[in-house]
Amino acid sequence: MLDRKFLRKEPQIVADAIKAKNEKIDIELWINADSKRRALMLQIEDLRKLRNELSKAVSMKKRNGENADSEMNKSREIGANLSSLENEVAEIDIQLAELENSFPNIPDSDVPLGGEENNVVLRSWGEIPQFDFAPRPHWDLMEGVFQPEAAGRIAGSNFILFRGWAAKLQRTLISWMLDHHINSGMEEIWAPFVATPESMTATAQLPKMDDDMYRIGRDDLFLIPTGEVPLTNLYRDQLLEEADLPVRLCGYTPCFRREAGSYGKENRGLNRVHQFEKVEMVRFEHPDRSDEAHQELLNHATGMLELLGIPYRVLLLASGDLSFAAAKCYDIEIWSAGQKKWLEVSSLSNFRDFQARRGNMRFRPAGGGKPQFVHTLNGSGLALPRLIISLVENGQQADGSIKLPGILAELMGTEVIR
RNA sequence: GGAGAGGUGGCCGAGCUGGUUUAAGGCGUACGCCUGCUAAGCGUAUGUAGGGGUAACUCUACCGAGGGUUCGAAUCCCUCCUUCUCCGCCA
């Protein structure tokens, strides 16, 4: 959510951001409703003041045993007036809230304008593996341990069922990544995998992503589409002390996505599924340090890829590719040798105070003074299916066996999976 | 699922037979004083949001959320959420 004062003062910046993010909403609607609301509030507050004074007079007179009928009648009239004005304001408030929820965050000034084609590759690491045979896609290499048909029988199409070493590999990676985060000072969180509409609104999956999420209608809950939701909402409506910052969290969660209308070749195998596992990093930062924190999250995520020996590149997303709530976002893409393409395995965003304002997450400055909104950041660290794709496809050998990077070989108890 | 008890400012906690409470008091925090340091003590200030004014300042709202009763609601009524205790059910 954007600050109302900002909306009043800088409508053009907001309009530009709406355009840059390809949203369709008109700020004029908000401006009109807001000024109408303020005019009404002026009247309401005057009437309330009058009524408060009358009330006081009634109270005094009654205590002295005097008659207060005329004050009470006046007050009654005011009450009738007030309730009709208050109803008007209530309607406007609903409009305003809807509009405010629909304004996207403002992209940072260093974010390139335009769509996906304007994303900038900031850096890359590692050599793209070469083979003296034709490398195969993961669904071939994982035949027997990755069984989409079995998953389909259980839950419908586009779900994952792993067995044997694939199941163990996933569990091992989750555990290793969490330990990696914990060792760098993050606190591990195990949170609910469902969340209320309020939580979804605070992190801004609602209203925009409604159609992309699974909803449990009977209890009005959503299956979380990312660990960002529970980890960030941990501090919804909370007041932190400056000394508490930064709060550095990590946690494993499954992520549920309807991926409505996305079928086809691009989505074969593990590329795009309805449920995937992910380790998420979330950070609550002092506004002055969020840029630095963003870099740290990025370096932390890429550090893991370097340990695993997976070639990657880092993209700075252009405005049109930026999510609704983000001010700035880096994507990390890793190489898929079998499919010969880059796969997004992590998205690291700085939301500045956008989510904090929606979720009322604040801190009290060290020297006292008014509470301020924190900055929230998050990033995948990392998403499992595509990481597994890359490990399997990049590590494949001519006979179809898979060579594991040293660190994983140790954890899995074998250097080569057959 | 059933019964009961709670939800008040950063925290604790009074008020809850409706009207000088426009939320007491304490803790914490900030500043100052005093004690030759420290501890203790004393004094003052200190909720959030919005509006008006150049300004000292001032007005309005907020006591889990939303409705209702009333001239007037933290206080009475209804619905919902949530926490705790007991019972039931359950991996």
Coordinates of C-alpha atoms (C1' of nucleotides) in Angstrom, one line a residue:
Chain A
M1 CA 0.0 0.0 0.0
L2 CA 1.1 3.5 -0.7
D3 CA 1.0 6.4 1.8
R4 CA -2.2 8.5 1.4
K5 CA -0.1 11.7 1.7
F6 CA 2.1 10.4 -1.1
L7 CA -0.9 9.7 -3.3
R8 CA -2.2 13.2 -2.8
K9 CA 1.2 14.8 -3.4
E10 CA 2.6 12.8 -6.2
P11 CA -0.2 11.4 -8.3
Q12 CA 1.9 11.5 -11.4
I13 CA 4.6 9.2 -10.0
V14 CA 1.8 6.8 -9.1
A15 CA 0.3 7.0 -12.5
D16 CA 3.7 6.3 -14.1
A17 CA 4.2 3.3 -11.8
I18 CA 0.8 1.9 -12.8
K19 CA 1.8 2.2 -16.4
A20 CA 5.3 0.8 -15.9
K21 CA 3.8 -2.3 -14.2
N22 CA 1.1 -2.7 -16.8
E23 CA -1.7 -2.3 -14.2
K24 CA -5.0 -0.9 -15.1
I25 CA -6.3 1.5 -12.5
D26 CA -7.1 5.2 -12.5
I27 CA -5.7 7.4 -9.8
E28 CA -8.2 10.1 -10.6
L29 CA -10.9 7.9 -9.0
W30 CA -8.9 7.9 -5.8
I31 CA -8.2 11.6 -5.8
N32 CA -11.9 12.5 -6.2
A33 CA -13.0 10.0 -3.5
D34 CA -10.3 11.2 -1.1
S35 CA -11.2 14.9 -1.4
K36 CA -14.9 14.1 -1.1
R37 CA -14.1 12.1 2.0
R38 CA -12.1 14.9 3.6
A39 CA -14.9 17.4 3.0
L40 CA -17.4 15.1 4.7
M41 CA -15.1 14.4 7.6
L42 CA -14.8 18.1 8.2
Q43 CA -18.6 18.3 8.6
I44 CA -18.7 15.2 10.7
E45 CA -16.1 16.3 13.1
D46 CA -17.8 19.6 13.7
L47 CA -21.0 17.9 14.4
R48 CA -19.3 15.4 16.8
K49 CA -17.7 18.3 18.6
L50 CA -21.1 19.9 19.1
R51 CA -22.6 16.7 20.3
N52 CA -19.8 16.1 22.7
E53 CA -20.4 19.5 24.2
L54 CA -24.2 18.9 24.4
S55 CA -23.5 15.6 26.1
K56 CA -21.4 17.3 28.7
A57 CA -24.1 19.9 29.3
V58 CA -26.7 17.1 29.7
S59 CA -24.5 15.4 32.2
M60 CA -24.0 18.5 34.3
K61 CA -27.6 19.5 34.3
K62 CA -28.8 16.0 35.3
R63 CA -26.3 15.9 38.1
N64 CA -27.7 19.2 39.4
G65 CA -31.3 17.9 38.9
E66 CA -32.1 20.3 36.2
N67 CA -34.1 19.7 33.0
A68 CA -31.9 18.9 29.9
D69 CA -34.6 18.2 27.4
S70 CA -33.6 20.9 24.9
E71 CA -30.0 19.7 24.8
M72 CA -31.1 16.2 24.4
N73 CA -33.4 17.1 21.5
K74 CA -30.7 19.0 19.8
S75 CA -28.3 16.2 20.3
R76 CA -30.8 13.8 18.8
E77 CA -31.1 15.9 15.7
I78 CA -27.3 16.0 15.3
G79 CA -27.2 12.2 15.7
A80 CA -29.6 11.8 12.8
N81 CA -27.5 14.1 10.6
L82 CA -24.3 12.4 11.6
S83 CA -25.4 8.9 10.8
S84 CA -26.3 9.9 7.2
L85 CA -23.0 11.6 6.7
E86 CA -21.2 8.6 8.3
N87 CA -22.9 6.3 5.9
E88 CA -21.6 8.3 3.0
V89 CA -18.1 8.2 4.4
A90 CA -18.3 4.4 5.0
E91 CA -19.1 3.9 1.3
I92 CA -16.3 6.1 0.2
D93 CA -13.9 4.2 2.6
I94 CA -14.8 1.0 0.9
Q95 CA -13.9 2.5 -2.5
L96 CA -10.7 4.0 -1.2
A97 CA -9.6 0.8 0.4
E98 CA -10.2 -1.1 -2.8
L99 CA -8.3 1.4 -4.9
E100 CA -5.4 1.7 -2.5
N101 CA -5.1 -2.1 -2.5
S102 CA -4.9 -2.0 -6.2
F103 CA -2.1 0.5 -6.6
P104 CA 1.2 -1.3 -7.2
N105 CA 4.5 -0.3 -5.5
I106 CA 6.6 2.3 -7.2
P107 CA 9.7 0.7 -9.0
D108 CA 13.0 2.0 -7.8
S109 CA 14.6 4.6 -10.1
D110 CA 17.3 2.2 -11.2
V111 CA 14.8 -0.4 -12.5
P112 CA 14.7 -0.4 -16.3
L113 CA 11.4 0.4 -17.8
G114 CA 9.6 -2.0 -20.1
G115 CA 8.8 -5.7 -20.2
E116 CA 10.8 -8.9 -19.7
E117 CA 12.9 -8.2 -22.8
N118 CA 14.4 -5.3 -20.9
N119 CA 15.6 -7.3 -18.0
V120 CA 19.3 -6.8 -17.5
V121 CA 21.8 -9.6 -16.9
L122 CA 24.0 -8.2 -14.1
R123 CA 26.4 -11.1 -13.8
S124 CA 26.9 -14.7 -14.4
W125 CA 28.9 -17.5 -12.8
G126 CA 30.1 -20.9 -13.8
E127 CA 30.8 -22.7 -17.0
I128 CA 27.9 -24.1 -19.0
P129 CA 28.6 -27.9 -19.1
Q130 CA 29.6 -29.5 -22.3
F131 CA 28.9 -33.1 -23.2
D132 CA 30.3 -35.5 -25.7
F133 CA 26.8 -37.0 -26.0
A134 CA 23.3 -35.5 -26.3
P135 CA 22.2 -34.5 -22.8
R136 CA 18.8 -35.6 -21.9
P137 CA 16.0 -33.8 -20.1
H138 CA 15.4 -34.6 -16.4
W139 CA 12.1 -36.4 -17.1
D140 CA 14.1 -39.0 -19.0
L141 CA 16.9 -39.2 -16.4
M142 CA 14.4 -39.4 -13.5
E143 CA 12.2 -42.1 -15.0
G144 CA 11.1 -44.3 -12.1
V145 CA 11.8 -41.8 -9.3
F146 CA 9.7 -38.9 -10.7
Q147 CA 6.2 -40.2 -11.5
P148 CA 3.8 -37.5 -12.7
E149 CA 1.2 -40.1 -13.6
A150 CA 1.1 -41.4 -10.1
A151 CA 0.8 -37.8 -8.8
G152 CA -2.0 -37.3 -11.2
R153 CA -3.9 -40.3 -9.9
I154 CA -3.6 -38.8 -6.4
A155 CA -4.1 -35.1 -6.9
G156 CA -4.6 -34.4 -10.6
S157 CA -2.2 -33.2 -13.3
N158 CA 0.9 -31.2 -12.7
F159 CA 1.8 -32.4 -9.3
I160 CA 5.0 -34.1 -8.2
L161 CA 5.5 -37.5 -6.9
F162 CA 9.1 -38.5 -6.0
R163 CA 10.3 -41.8 -4.9
G164 CA 13.5 -43.3 -3.8
W165 CA 16.6 -41.2 -4.4
A166 CA 14.6 -38.2 -5.8
A167 CA 12.6 -38.0 -2.6
K168 CA 15.7 -38.2 -0.6
L169 CA 17.6 -35.7 -2.7
Q170 CA 14.8 -33.2 -2.2
R171 CA 14.7 -33.7 1.6
T172 CA 18.5 -33.5 1.8
L173 CA 18.6 -30.3 -0.2
I174 CA 15.9 -28.7 2.0
S175 CA 17.8 -29.6 5.1
W176 CA 21.2 -28.5 3.8
M177 CA 19.9 -25.1 2.6
L178 CA 18.2 -24.5 6.0
D179 CA 21.4 -25.3 7.8
H180 CA 23.3 -23.0 5.5
H181 CA 20.9 -20.2 6.4
I182 CA 20.9 -20.9 10.1
N183 CA 24.7 -20.9 10.1
S184 CA 24.7 -17.4 8.7
G185 CA 22.5 -16.2 11.5
M186 CA 18.9 -16.7 10.3
E187 CA 16.3 -18.1 12.5
E188 CA 14.4 -21.1 11.2
I189 CA 10.6 -20.8 11.2
W190 CA 8.1 -23.6 10.7
A191 CA 4.8 -21.9 10.0
P192 CA 1.3 -22.8 8.8
F193 CA 0.9 -23.7 5.2
V194 CA -2.5 -22.0 5.0
A195 CA -3.3 -18.4 5.5
T196 CA -6.2 -16.1 5.9
P197 CA -7.3 -13.4 3.4
E198 CA -5.9 -10.8 5.7
S199 CA -2.5 -12.3 5.5
M200 CA -2.7 -12.7 1.8
T201 CA -3.6 -9.0 1.5
A202 CA -0.8 -7.8 3.7
T203 CA 1.8 -9.4 1.5
A204 CA -0.2 -8.4 -1.6
Q205 CA -1.0 -11.8 -3.1
L206 CA -4.6 -10.4 -2.8
P207 CA -6.3 -8.9 -4.6
K208 CA -4.3 -9.4 -7.7
M209 CA -3.3 -13.1 -7.6
D210 CA -6.7 -14.4 -6.4
D211 CA -7.1 -16.7 -9.4
D212 CA -3.7 -18.2 -9.0
M213 CA -4.2 -19.5 -5.5
Y214 CA -6.0 -22.5 -4.0
R215 CA -8.8 -21.6 -1.7
I216 CA -10.4 -23.6 1.0
G217 CA -13.8 -22.1 0.7
R218 CA -15.3 -23.8 3.7
D219 CA -12.9 -22.2 6.1
D220 CA -12.0 -19.1 4.0
L221 CA -8.3 -20.0 3.9
F222 CA -5.8 -20.1 1.1
L223 CA -3.0 -22.6 0.5
I224 CA 0.1 -20.5 0.6
P225 CA 1.7 -19.8 -2.8
T226 CA 5.0 -19.0 -1.1
G227 CA 6.7 -19.1 2.3
E228 CA 6.8 -15.3 2.0
V229 CA 3.2 -15.2 3.2
P230 CA 3.5 -16.9 6.7
L231 CA 7.1 -15.6 7.3
T232 CA 6.2 -12.0 6.6
N233 CA 2.9 -12.1 8.4
L234 CA 4.7 -13.3 11.5
Y235 CA 5.1 -9.6 12.3
R236 CA 1.8 -8.2 11.0
D237 CA 0.4 -5.7 13.4
Q238 CA 3.5 -5.9 15.5
L239 CA 5.7 -3.1 16.8
L240 CA 9.4 -4.0 16.9
E241 CA 12.2 -2.1 18.6
E242 CA 15.0 -0.7 16.4
A243 CA 17.4 -3.0 18.2
D244 CA 15.4 -6.0 17.0
L245 CA 16.4 -5.2 13.4
P246 CA 17.3 -6.8 11.2
V247 CA 15.0 -9.8 11.7
R248 CA 16.4 -12.5 9.6
L249 CA 14.2 -15.6 9.0
C250 CA 14.2 -18.6 6.9
G251 CA 11.8 -21.5 6.5
Y252 CA 10.7 -24.4 4.5
T253 CA 7.2 -24.5 3.0
P254 CA 5.4 -26.1 0.1
C255 CA 4.1 -23.6 -2.3
F256 CA 0.7 -24.1 -4.0
R257 CA -0.1 -22.5 -7.3
R258 CA -3.0 -23.1 -9.6
E259 CA -1.0 -21.8 -12.6
A260 CA -4.4 -21.4 -14.2
G261 CA -4.2 -21.9 -18.0
S262 CA -0.5 -22.8 -18.2
Y263 CA -0.1 -26.1 -19.9
G264 CA 2.2 -27.2 -22.7
K265 CA 5.7 -28.1 -23.7
E266 CA 7.3 -25.3 -21.5
N267 CA 5.7 -26.9 -18.5
R268 CA 6.8 -30.5 -19.0
G269 CA 8.3 -32.4 -16.1
L270 CA 9.3 -30.4 -13.1
N271 CA 9.4 -27.0 -14.8
R272 CA 6.0 -25.7 -13.6
V273 CA 3.8 -27.6 -11.1
H274 CA 0.9 -26.9 -8.8
Q275 CA 2.9 -27.8 -5.6
F276 CA 6.6 -27.3 -5.2
E277 CA 8.8 -27.1 -2.2
K278 CA 10.9 -24.1 -1.3
V279 CA 13.1 -22.7 1.3
E280 CA 12.4 -19.0 1.8
M281 CA 14.4 -16.2 3.3
V282 CA 12.6 -13.2 4.8
R283 CA 14.1 -10.1 6.2
F284 CA 12.7 -7.1 8.2
E285 CA 15.1 -4.2 7.9
H286 CA 15.7 -0.6 8.9
P287 CA 14.8 1.6 5.9
D288 CA 18.3 2.9 5.7
R289 CA 19.8 -0.5 5.2
S290 CA 17.4 -2.4 2.9
D291 CA 19.5 -1.9 -0.2
E292 CA 22.4 -3.5 1.5
A293 CA 20.2 -6.3 2.8
H294 CA 19.0 -6.9 -0.7
Q295 CA 22.5 -7.5 -1.9
E296 CA 23.2 -9.8 1.1
L297 CA 20.2 -11.9 0.3
L298 CA 21.3 -12.2 -3.3
N299 CA 24.8 -13.1 -2.4
H300 CA 23.6 -15.6 0.1
A301 CA 21.4 -17.3 -2.5
T302 CA 24.1 -17.4 -5.2
G303 CA 26.6 -18.6 -2.7
M304 CA 24.7 -21.8 -2.3
L305 CA 24.7 -22.3 -6.1
E306 CA 28.5 -21.9 -6.1
L307 CA 28.8 -24.5 -3.4
L308 CA 26.7 -26.8 -5.6
G309 CA 28.7 -25.9 -8.7
I310 CA 25.6 -24.8 -10.7
P311 CA 26.1 -22.1 -13.4
Y312 CA 23.8 -19.2 -12.8
R313 CA 23.1 -15.7 -13.9
V314 CA 21.5 -12.8 -12.1
L315 CA 18.9 -10.6 -13.7
L316 CA 17.7 -7.2 -12.7
L317 CA 14.0 -7.2 -13.6
A318 CA 12.4 -4.5 -15.7
S319 CA 9.4 -2.7 -14.4
G320 CA 6.9 -4.7 -16.4
D321 CA 8.3 -8.0 -15.0
L322 CA 8.3 -6.8 -11.5
S323 CA 5.7 -8.1 -9.1
F324 CA 2.9 -5.9 -7.9
A325 CA 4.4 -5.3 -4.5
A326 CA 8.1 -5.1 -5.3
A327 CA 10.2 -1.9 -5.7
K328 CA 13.1 -3.9 -7.1
C329 CA 13.8 -7.5 -7.8
Y330 CA 16.7 -9.8 -8.8
D331 CA 16.0 -13.1 -10.4
I332 CA 18.5 -15.9 -10.3
E333 CA 18.4 -18.3 -13.2
I334 CA 20.3 -21.6 -13.4
W335 CA 21.3 -23.6 -16.4
S336 CA 19.3 -26.6 -17.5
A337 CA 21.6 -28.7 -19.7
G338 CA 19.0 -31.1 -20.9
Q339 CA 16.6 -28.4 -22.0
K340 CA 19.3 -25.9 -22.9
K341 CA 17.7 -23.0 -21.2
W342 CA 17.8 -20.8 -18.1
L343 CA 15.4 -21.6 -15.3
E344 CA 14.3 -19.1 -12.6
V345 CA 15.2 -20.6 -9.3
S346 CA 15.0 -17.6 -7.0
S347 CA 13.4 -14.2 -7.0
L348 CA 14.7 -11.7 -4.5
S349 CA 12.6 -8.6 -3.8
N350 CA 12.8 -5.4 -1.9
F351 CA 9.3 -4.3 -1.0
R352 CA 10.5 -1.2 0.9
D353 CA 7.5 -0.2 3.2
F354 CA 4.8 -1.4 0.8
Q355 CA 4.0 -4.6 2.6
A356 CA 4.8 -3.1 6.0
R357 CA 2.1 -0.5 5.4
R358 CA -0.4 -3.1 4.3
G359 CA 0.4 -5.3 7.3
N360 CA 1.1 -2.5 9.8
M361 CA 4.6 -3.7 10.6
R362 CA 6.6 -1.1 12.4
F363 CA 9.6 -0.4 14.6
R364 CA 10.2 2.2 17.3
P365 CA 13.4 4.2 16.6
A366 CA 16.2 3.7 19.1
G367 CA 16.0 7.3 20.4
G368 CA 12.3 7.1 21.0
G369 CA 9.9 8.9 18.7
K370 CA 7.2 7.8 16.3
P371 CA 7.1 4.2 15.1
Q372 CA 8.1 3.8 11.5
F373 CA 7.4 1.2 8.9
V374 CA 10.0 -1.4 8.5
H375 CA 11.3 -2.5 5.1
T376 CA 10.5 -6.1 4.1
L377 CA 12.5 -8.2 1.7
N378 CA 12.4 -11.8 0.7
G379 CA 14.0 -14.3 -1.6
S380 CA 13.9 -17.9 -2.5
G381 CA 16.7 -19.8 -1.0
L382 CA 16.0 -21.9 -3.2
A383 CA 13.1 -23.4 -5.0
L384 CA 13.5 -27.2 -5.2
P385 CA 12.1 -28.6 -8.5
R386 CA 14.2 -26.5 -10.8
L387 CA 17.3 -26.9 -8.6
I388 CA 16.8 -30.6 -9.0
I389 CA 16.4 -30.3 -12.7
S390 CA 19.7 -28.5 -12.9
L391 CA 21.5 -30.9 -10.7
V392 CA 20.2 -33.9 -12.6
E393 CA 20.7 -32.6 -16.1
N394 CA 24.0 -30.9 -15.5
G395 CA 25.4 -33.9 -13.6
Q396 CA 24.3 -36.5 -16.1
Q397 CA 26.8 -38.9 -17.7
A398 CA 26.7 -40.9 -20.9
D399 CA 25.3 -44.0 -19.2
G400 CA 22.4 -42.0 -17.7
S401 CA 23.9 -41.9 -14.2
I402 CA 24.2 -38.6 -12.3
K403 CA 27.3 -37.3 -10.7
L404 CA 26.7 -35.3 -7.6
P405 CA 28.7 -32.2 -6.5
G406 CA 31.0 -33.0 -3.6
I407 CA 29.0 -31.4 -0.9
L408 CA 25.8 -33.3 -1.9
A409 CA 27.7 -36.6 -2.5
E410 CA 28.7 -36.4 1.1
L411 CA 25.2 -35.8 2.3
M412 CA 23.6 -38.4 0.0
G413 CA 26.2 -41.0 0.8
T414 CA 27.1 -41.6 -2.8
E415 CA 29.0 -39.7 -5.6
V416 CA 27.0 -41.1 -8.4
I417 CA 23.3 -41.8 -8.6
R418 CA 22.3 -44.6 -10.9
Chain B
rG1 C1' -18.0 -29.9 18.7
rG2 C1' -19.8 -28.5 24.1
rA3 C1' -19.2 -25.5 28.7
rG4 C1' -16.8 -21.5 31.2
rA5 C1' -13.3 -17.2 31.7
rG6 C1' -10.6 -13.4 29.2
rG7 C1' -9.1 -9.7 24.9
rU8 C1' -8.0 -2.1 27.5
rG9 C1' -2.0 2.5 25.1
rG10 C1' 5.4 -0.6 24.0
rC11 C1' 4.2 -4.1 28.3
rC12 C1' 1.3 -5.0 32.9
rG13 C1' -3.2 -3.5 34.7
rA14 C1' -7.8 -0.6 36.9
rG15 C1' -12.5 1.1 35.1
rC16 C1' -17.2 -2.5 33.0
rU17 C1' -24.4 -0.8 38.6
rG18 C1' -23.7 4.2 31.0
rG19 C1' -22.3 10.9 31.8
rU20 C1' -15.8 15.3 35.5
rU21 C1' -11.8 8.6 33.0
rU22 C1' -11.7 13.7 27.2
rA23 C1' -8.7 5.5 29.9
rA24 C1' -6.4 5.7 36.8
rG25 C1' -1.9 3.4 38.4
rG26 C1' 2.6 0.8 37.6
rC27 C1' 6.7 -0.9 34.4
rG28 C1' 9.6 0.6 30.4
rU29 C1' 11.6 4.8 27.8
rA30 C1' 13.5 10.2 27.3
rC31 C1' 15.1 14.6 29.6
rG32 C1' 16.3 17.1 34.1
rC33 C1' 17.5 17.3 39.6
rC34 C1' 19.9 15.2 43.7
rU35 C1' 23.3 12.0 46.0
rG36 C1' 31.4 13.5 45.3
rC37 C1' 30.9 7.4 41.1
rU38 C1' 27.2 3.4 40.9
rA39 C1' 22.6 1.7 42.8
rA40 C1' 18.5 4.0 45.0
rG41 C1' 15.5 8.6 45.2
rC42 C1' 12.8 13.0 43.2
rG43 C1' 10.6 15.9 39.1
rU44 C1' 8.8 16.4 34.1
rA45 C1' 7.4 14.2 29.6
rU46 C1' 5.8 9.9 26.9
rG47 C1' -0.2 5.8 22.8
rU48 C1' -1.9 5.5 17.5
rA49 C1' -4.2 7.6 13.2
rG50 C1' -6.5 11.6 10.7
rG51 C1' -8.0 16.9 10.1
rG52 C1' -7.4 22.5 10.9
rG53 C1' -3.7 26.6 11.9
rU54 C1' 2.5 30.4 10.1
rA55 C1' 2.8 28.9 15.2
rA56 C1' 2.3 28.0 20.7
rC57 C1' -1.9 25.0 19.7
rU58 C1' -6.5 22.7 18.6
rC59 C1' -10.4 19.3 17.0
rU60 C1' -11.9 14.2 15.8
rA61 C1' -11.6 8.9 16.1
rC62 C1' -9.6 4.5 18.4
rC63 C1' -10.5 0.2 24.8
rG64 C1' -10.3 -7.6 19.8
rA65 C1' -13.6 -6.7 14.9
rG66 C1' -18.4 -5.4 13.1
rG67 C1' -23.5 -4.1 14.1
rG68 C1' -27.3 -2.3 17.7
rU69 C1' -29.7 0.4 22.0
rU70 C1' -29.1 5.6 23.8
rC71 C1' -29.2 12.6 23.9
rG72 C1' -24.5 10.1 25.3
rA73 C1' -21.1 3.4 25.1
rA74 C1' -14.5 0.9 27.2
rU75 C1' -19.1 0.3 30.2
rC76 C1' -25.6 -2.5 28.1
rC77 C1' -27.4 -6.0 23.8
rC78 C1' -26.2 -9.1 19.3
rU79 C1' -22.8 -11.5 15.7
rC80 C1' -18.0 -12.8 14.6
rC81 C1' -12.6 -13.5 15.6
rU82 C1' -9.0 -14.9 19.1
rU83 C1' -6.5 -16.6 23.8
rC84 C1' -6.9 -19.7 28.2
rU85 C1' -9.3 -23.7 31.3
rC86 C1' -12.3 -28.1 31.4
rC87 C1' -15.0 -32.0 28.6
rG88 C1' -15.6 -34.6 23.9
rC89 C1' -13.3 -36.2 19.3
rC90 C1' -8.9 -37.2 16.7
rA91 C1' -2.9 -38.4 14.0

